[in-house]
Amino acid sequence: MSGRIDPSWLVFDSVENAEHDRCVDCFSRPDGSFGFEEFRRDVEDGGAWTPVQHYSGLSYKTKDEALLAGRKAVIWLAEALERRSR
């Protein structure tokens, strides 16, 4: 599991950019709230996913609210989601 994602949280979606060196994990928490976090993967880190921001500390009431916030906060996410839906 990637850093900054608590083991009790359920990652229900993970979206990578076209270069496969960034991803956003969307998750739910046991308290019913939702969130997301952005990660990067670099060769010098041995390919491990490393948190980039501190978005996981934010809490949203619904999955859709978390995803909308992610689309606004992470520049490449909207394009990756559109590419994936094709």
Tab-separated table of N, CA and C in Angstrom:
chain	number	residue	atom	x	y	z
A	1	MET	N	0.852	-1.177	0.000
A	1	MET	CA	0.000	0.000	0.000
A	1	MET	C	0.893	1.233	0.000
A	2	SER	N	0.496	2.236	-0.745
A	2	SER	CA	1.264	3.469	-0.868
A	2	SER	C	1.277	4.237	0.441
A	3	GLY	N	2.355	5.005	0.671
A	3	GLY	CA	2.427	5.851	1.845
A	3	GLY	C	1.309	6.881	1.865
A	4	ARG	N	0.911	7.276	3.035
A	4	ARG	CA	-0.119	8.268	3.287
A	4	ARG	C	-1.534	7.748	3.013
A	5	ILE	N	-1.691	6.473	2.742
A	5	ILE	CA	-3.004	5.842	2.648
A	5	ILE	C	-3.077	4.879	3.834
A	6	ASP	N	-3.956	5.165	4.759
A	6	ASP	CA	-4.111	4.340	5.954
A	6	ASP	C	-4.578	2.938	5.554
A	7	PRO	N	-4.043	1.895	6.177
A	7	PRO	CA	-4.444	0.526	5.827
A	7	PRO	C	-5.943	0.250	6.016
A	8	SER	N	-6.620	1.049	6.834
A	8	SER	CA	-8.054	0.832	7.040
A	8	SER	C	-8.903	1.467	5.931
A	9	TRP	N	-8.275	2.250	5.056
A	9	TRP	CA	-8.994	2.894	3.955
A	9	TRP	C	-9.055	1.949	2.767
A	10	LEU	N	-10.166	1.961	2.055
A	10	LEU	CA	-10.358	1.093	0.896
A	10	LEU	C	-10.151	1.898	-0.385
A	11	VAL	N	-9.084	1.583	-1.116
A	11	VAL	CA	-8.839	2.236	-2.406
A	11	VAL	C	-9.774	1.586	-3.418
A	12	PHE	N	-10.697	2.397	-3.977
A	12	PHE	CA	-11.659	1.853	-4.925
A	12	PHE	C	-11.335	2.228	-6.361
A	13	ASP	N	-10.368	3.119	-6.561
A	13	ASP	CA	-9.943	3.462	-7.914
A	13	ASP	C	-8.539	4.018	-7.865
A	14	SER	N	-7.753	3.681	-8.881
A	14	SER	CA	-6.398	4.192	-9.021
A	14	SER	C	-6.218	4.553	-10.491
A	15	VAL	N	-5.927	5.814	-10.758
A	15	VAL	CA	-5.838	6.315	-12.126
A	15	VAL	C	-4.412	6.785	-12.376
A	16	GLU	N	-3.787	6.261	-13.451
A	16	GLU	CA	-2.433	6.671	-13.817
A	16	GLU	C	-2.470	7.636	-14.988
A	17	ASN	N	-1.448	8.493	-15.057
A	17	ASN	CA	-1.320	9.383	-16.212
A	17	ASN	C	-0.785	8.582	-17.400
A	18	ALA	N	-0.685	9.226	-18.569
A	18	ALA	CA	-0.256	8.552	-19.798
A	18	ALA	C	1.178	8.036	-19.704
A	19	GLU	N	2.005	8.699	-18.922
A	19	GLU	CA	3.410	8.298	-18.782
A	19	GLU	C	3.598	7.202	-17.734
A	20	HIS	N	2.567	6.903	-16.979
A	20	HIS	CA	2.598	5.893	-15.909
A	20	HIS	C	3.595	6.223	-14.801
A	21	ASP	N	3.807	7.536	-14.585
A	21	ASP	CA	4.706	7.934	-13.504
A	21	ASP	C	3.984	8.762	-12.431
A	22	ARG	N	2.672	8.936	-12.599
A	22	ARG	CA	1.826	9.613	-11.611
A	22	ARG	C	0.534	8.820	-11.483
A	23	CYS	N	-0.032	8.807	-10.299
A	23	CYS	CA	-1.338	8.185	-10.126
A	23	CYS	C	-2.100	8.919	-9.029
A	24	VAL	N	-3.400	8.766	-9.075
A	24	VAL	CA	-4.277	9.263	-8.025
A	24	VAL	C	-5.056	8.070	-7.503
A	25	ASP	N	-4.995	7.845	-6.205
A	25	ASP	CA	-5.805	6.816	-5.551
A	25	ASP	C	-7.013	7.488	-4.925
A	26	CYS	N	-8.197	6.948	-5.205
A	26	CYS	CA	-9.440	7.406	-4.589
A	26	CYS	C	-9.837	6.344	-3.573
A	27	PHE	N	-10.246	6.764	-2.391
A	27	PHE	CA	-10.493	5.807	-1.317
A	27	PHE	C	-11.680	6.207	-0.456
A	28	SER	N	-12.178	5.210	0.265
A	28	SER	CA	-13.205	5.463	1.285
A	28	SER	C	-12.609	5.104	2.638
A	29	ARG	N	-13.119	5.755	3.666
A	29	ARG	CA	-12.660	5.510	5.033
A	29	ARG	C	-13.753	4.779	5.817
A	30	PRO	N	-13.389	4.119	6.910
A	30	PRO	CA	-14.388	3.413	7.723
A	30	PRO	C	-15.500	4.325	8.252
A	31	ASP	N	-15.226	5.628	8.393
A	31	ASP	CA	-16.255	6.546	8.902
A	31	ASP	C	-17.249	6.973	7.825
A	32	GLY	N	-17.076	6.455	6.588
A	32	GLY	CA	-17.991	6.766	5.495
A	32	GLY	C	-17.562	7.950	4.641
A	33	SER	N	-16.460	8.598	4.979
A	33	SER	CA	-15.969	9.713	4.180
A	33	SER	C	-15.083	9.196	3.047
A	34	PHE	N	-14.780	10.088	2.119
A	34	PHE	CA	-13.982	9.737	0.947
A	34	PHE	C	-12.822	10.704	0.802
A	35	GLY	N	-11.812	10.300	0.034
A	35	GLY	CA	-10.665	11.147	-0.214
A	35	GLY	C	-9.864	10.669	-1.400
A	36	PHE	N	-8.760	11.367	-1.657
A	36	PHE	CA	-7.858	10.995	-2.750
A	36	PHE	C	-6.450	11.455	-2.409
A	37	GLU	N	-5.480	10.879	-3.086
A	37	GLU	CA	-4.086	11.291	-2.933
A	37	GLU	C	-3.380	11.106	-4.265
A	38	GLU	N	-2.440	11.997	-4.548
A	38	GLU	CA	-1.620	11.904	-5.760
A	38	GLU	C	-0.248	11.334	-5.393
A	39	PHE	N	0.276	10.469	-6.275
A	39	PHE	CA	1.568	9.827	-6.080
A	39	PHE	C	2.410	9.950	-7.340
A	40	ARG	N	3.721	9.827	-7.166
A	40	ARG	CA	4.650	9.767	-8.294
A	40	ARG	C	5.476	8.499	-8.174
A	41	ARG	N	6.023	8.056	-9.307
A	41	ARG	CA	6.892	6.880	-9.317
A	41	ARG	C	8.119	7.247	-10.134
A	42	ASP	N	9.288	7.191	-9.493
A	42	ASP	CA	10.540	7.552	-10.154
A	42	ASP	C	11.511	6.387	-10.097
A	43	VAL	N	12.367	6.303	-11.103
A	43	VAL	CA	13.376	5.251	-11.166
A	43	VAL	C	14.274	5.293	-9.930
A	44	GLU	N	14.677	6.504	-9.521
A	44	GLU	CA	15.586	6.619	-8.373
A	44	GLU	C	14.962	6.163	-7.054
A	45	ASP	N	13.633	6.040	-7.030
A	45	ASP	CA	12.939	5.529	-5.838
A	45	ASP	C	12.656	4.034	-5.951
A	46	GLY	N	13.252	3.395	-6.949
A	46	GLY	CA	13.041	1.966	-7.131
A	46	GLY	C	11.638	1.639	-7.634
A	47	GLY	N	10.982	2.601	-8.246
A	47	GLY	CA	9.647	2.370	-8.781
A	47	GLY	C	8.532	2.415	-7.758
A	48	ALA	N	8.854	2.774	-6.519
A	48	ALA	CA	7.826	2.850	-5.473
A	48	ALA	C	6.973	4.099	-5.660
A	49	TRP	N	5.683	3.982	-5.323
A	49	TRP	CA	4.784	5.139	-5.383
A	49	TRP	C	5.018	6.003	-4.148
A	50	THR	N	5.310	7.299	-4.386
A	50	THR	CA	5.610	8.247	-3.323
A	50	THR	C	4.553	9.357	-3.325
A	51	PRO	N	3.961	9.670	-2.174
A	51	PRO	CA	2.969	10.755	-2.132
A	51	PRO	C	3.573	12.071	-2.592
A	52	VAL	N	2.782	12.844	-3.338
A	52	VAL	CA	3.244	14.117	-3.873
A	52	VAL	C	2.643	15.278	-3.088
A	53	GLN	N	1.398	15.178	-2.710
A	53	GLN	CA	0.675	16.249	-2.039
A	53	GLN	C	0.166	15.745	-0.683
A	54	HIS	N	-0.686	16.514	-0.068
A	54	HIS	CA	-1.300	16.119	1.200
A	54	HIS	C	-2.819	16.139	1.064
A	55	TYR	N	-3.305	15.681	-0.081
A	55	TYR	CA	-4.744	15.663	-0.322
A	55	TYR	C	-5.466	14.650	0.561
A	56	SER	N	-4.779	13.609	0.988
A	56	SER	CA	-5.440	12.542	1.751
A	56	SER	C	-5.979	13.020	3.093
A	57	GLY	N	-5.539	14.176	3.552
A	57	GLY	CA	-6.046	14.740	4.799
A	57	GLY	C	-7.397	15.422	4.648
A	58	LEU	N	-7.820	15.624	3.397
A	58	LEU	CA	-9.109	16.249	3.139
A	58	LEU	C	-10.197	15.186	3.134
A	59	SER	N	-11.407	15.578	3.499
A	59	SER	CA	-12.507	14.624	3.616
A	59	SER	C	-13.716	15.125	2.832
A	60	TYR	N	-14.361	14.183	2.126
A	60	TYR	CA	-15.526	14.498	1.306
A	60	TYR	C	-16.667	13.560	1.676
A	61	LYS	N	-17.892	14.046	1.533
A	61	LYS	CA	-19.065	13.255	1.918
A	61	LYS	C	-19.387	12.143	0.933
A	62	THR	N	-19.036	12.350	-0.337
A	62	THR	CA	-19.367	11.349	-1.352
A	62	THR	C	-18.151	11.050	-2.228
A	63	LYS	N	-18.223	9.921	-2.895
A	63	LYS	CA	-17.195	9.529	-3.850
A	63	LYS	C	-17.099	10.560	-4.970
A	64	ASP	N	-18.253	11.035	-5.452
A	64	ASP	CA	-18.273	12.013	-6.532
A	64	ASP	C	-17.637	13.334	-6.122
A	65	GLU	N	-17.870	13.777	-4.881
A	65	GLU	CA	-17.240	15.015	-4.395
A	65	GLU	C	-15.721	14.870	-4.360
A	66	ALA	N	-15.240	13.723	-3.911
A	66	ALA	CA	-13.792	13.489	-3.848
A	66	ALA	C	-13.190	13.478	-5.249
A	67	LEU	N	-13.868	12.824	-6.182
A	67	LEU	CA	-13.367	12.755	-7.550
A	67	LEU	C	-13.373	14.139	-8.206
A	68	LEU	N	-14.418	14.924	-7.983
A	68	LEU	CA	-14.478	16.279	-8.528
A	68	LEU	C	-13.346	17.133	-7.963
A	69	ALA	N	-13.098	17.026	-6.676
A	69	ALA	CA	-11.997	17.773	-6.056
A	69	ALA	C	-10.657	17.331	-6.645
A	70	GLY	N	-10.504	16.028	-6.871
A	70	GLY	CA	-9.277	15.514	-7.484
A	70	GLY	C	-9.069	16.056	-8.883
A	71	ARG	N	-10.144	16.111	-9.655
A	71	ARG	CA	-10.059	16.640	-11.026
A	71	ARG	C	-9.627	18.109	-11.019
A	72	LYS	N	-10.067	18.857	-10.026
A	72	LYS	CA	-9.697	20.267	-9.927
A	72	LYS	C	-8.262	20.450	-9.422
A	73	ALA	N	-7.833	19.582	-8.531
A	73	ALA	CA	-6.524	19.740	-7.887
A	73	ALA	C	-5.365	19.159	-8.695
A	74	VAL	N	-5.611	18.083	-9.422
A	74	VAL	CA	-4.540	17.361	-10.123
A	74	VAL	C	-4.694	17.626	-11.623
A	75	ILE	N	-3.783	18.394	-12.176
A	75	ILE	CA	-3.880	18.891	-13.549
A	75	ILE	C	-4.158	17.799	-14.577
A	76	TRP	N	-3.518	16.675	-14.508
A	76	TRP	CA	-3.615	15.644	-15.538
A	76	TRP	C	-4.779	14.674	-15.327
A	77	LEU	N	-5.446	14.702	-14.194
A	77	LEU	CA	-6.446	13.683	-13.857
A	77	LEU	C	-7.654	13.683	-14.793
A	78	ALA	N	-8.189	14.835	-15.132
A	78	ALA	CA	-9.367	14.889	-16.012
A	78	ALA	C	-9.073	14.222	-17.348
A	79	GLU	N	-7.908	14.509	-17.923
A	79	GLU	CA	-7.536	13.903	-19.207
A	79	GLU	C	-7.379	12.393	-19.080
A	80	ALA	N	-6.780	11.938	-18.000
A	80	ALA	CA	-6.596	10.497	-17.801
A	80	ALA	C	-7.938	9.782	-17.653
A	81	LEU	N	-8.874	10.396	-16.956
A	81	LEU	CA	-10.198	9.796	-16.801
A	81	LEU	C	-10.942	9.759	-18.135
A	82	GLU	N	-10.810	10.814	-18.920
A	82	GLU	CA	-11.446	10.835	-20.240
A	82	GLU	C	-10.835	9.768	-21.141
A	83	ARG	N	-9.516	9.632	-21.128
A	83	ARG	CA	-8.824	8.629	-21.946
A	83	ARG	C	-9.250	7.217	-21.544
A	84	ARG	N	-9.408	7.008	-20.272
A	84	ARG	CA	-9.777	5.689	-19.764
A	84	ARG	C	-11.208	5.322	-20.160
A	85	SER	N	-12.090	6.301	-20.268
A	85	SER	CA	-13.498	6.013	-20.576
A	85	SER	C	-13.746	5.760	-22.059
A	86	ARG	N	-12.753	5.995	-22.905
A	86	ARG	CA	-12.907	5.770	-24.355
A	86	ARG	C	-12.865	4.311	-24.697
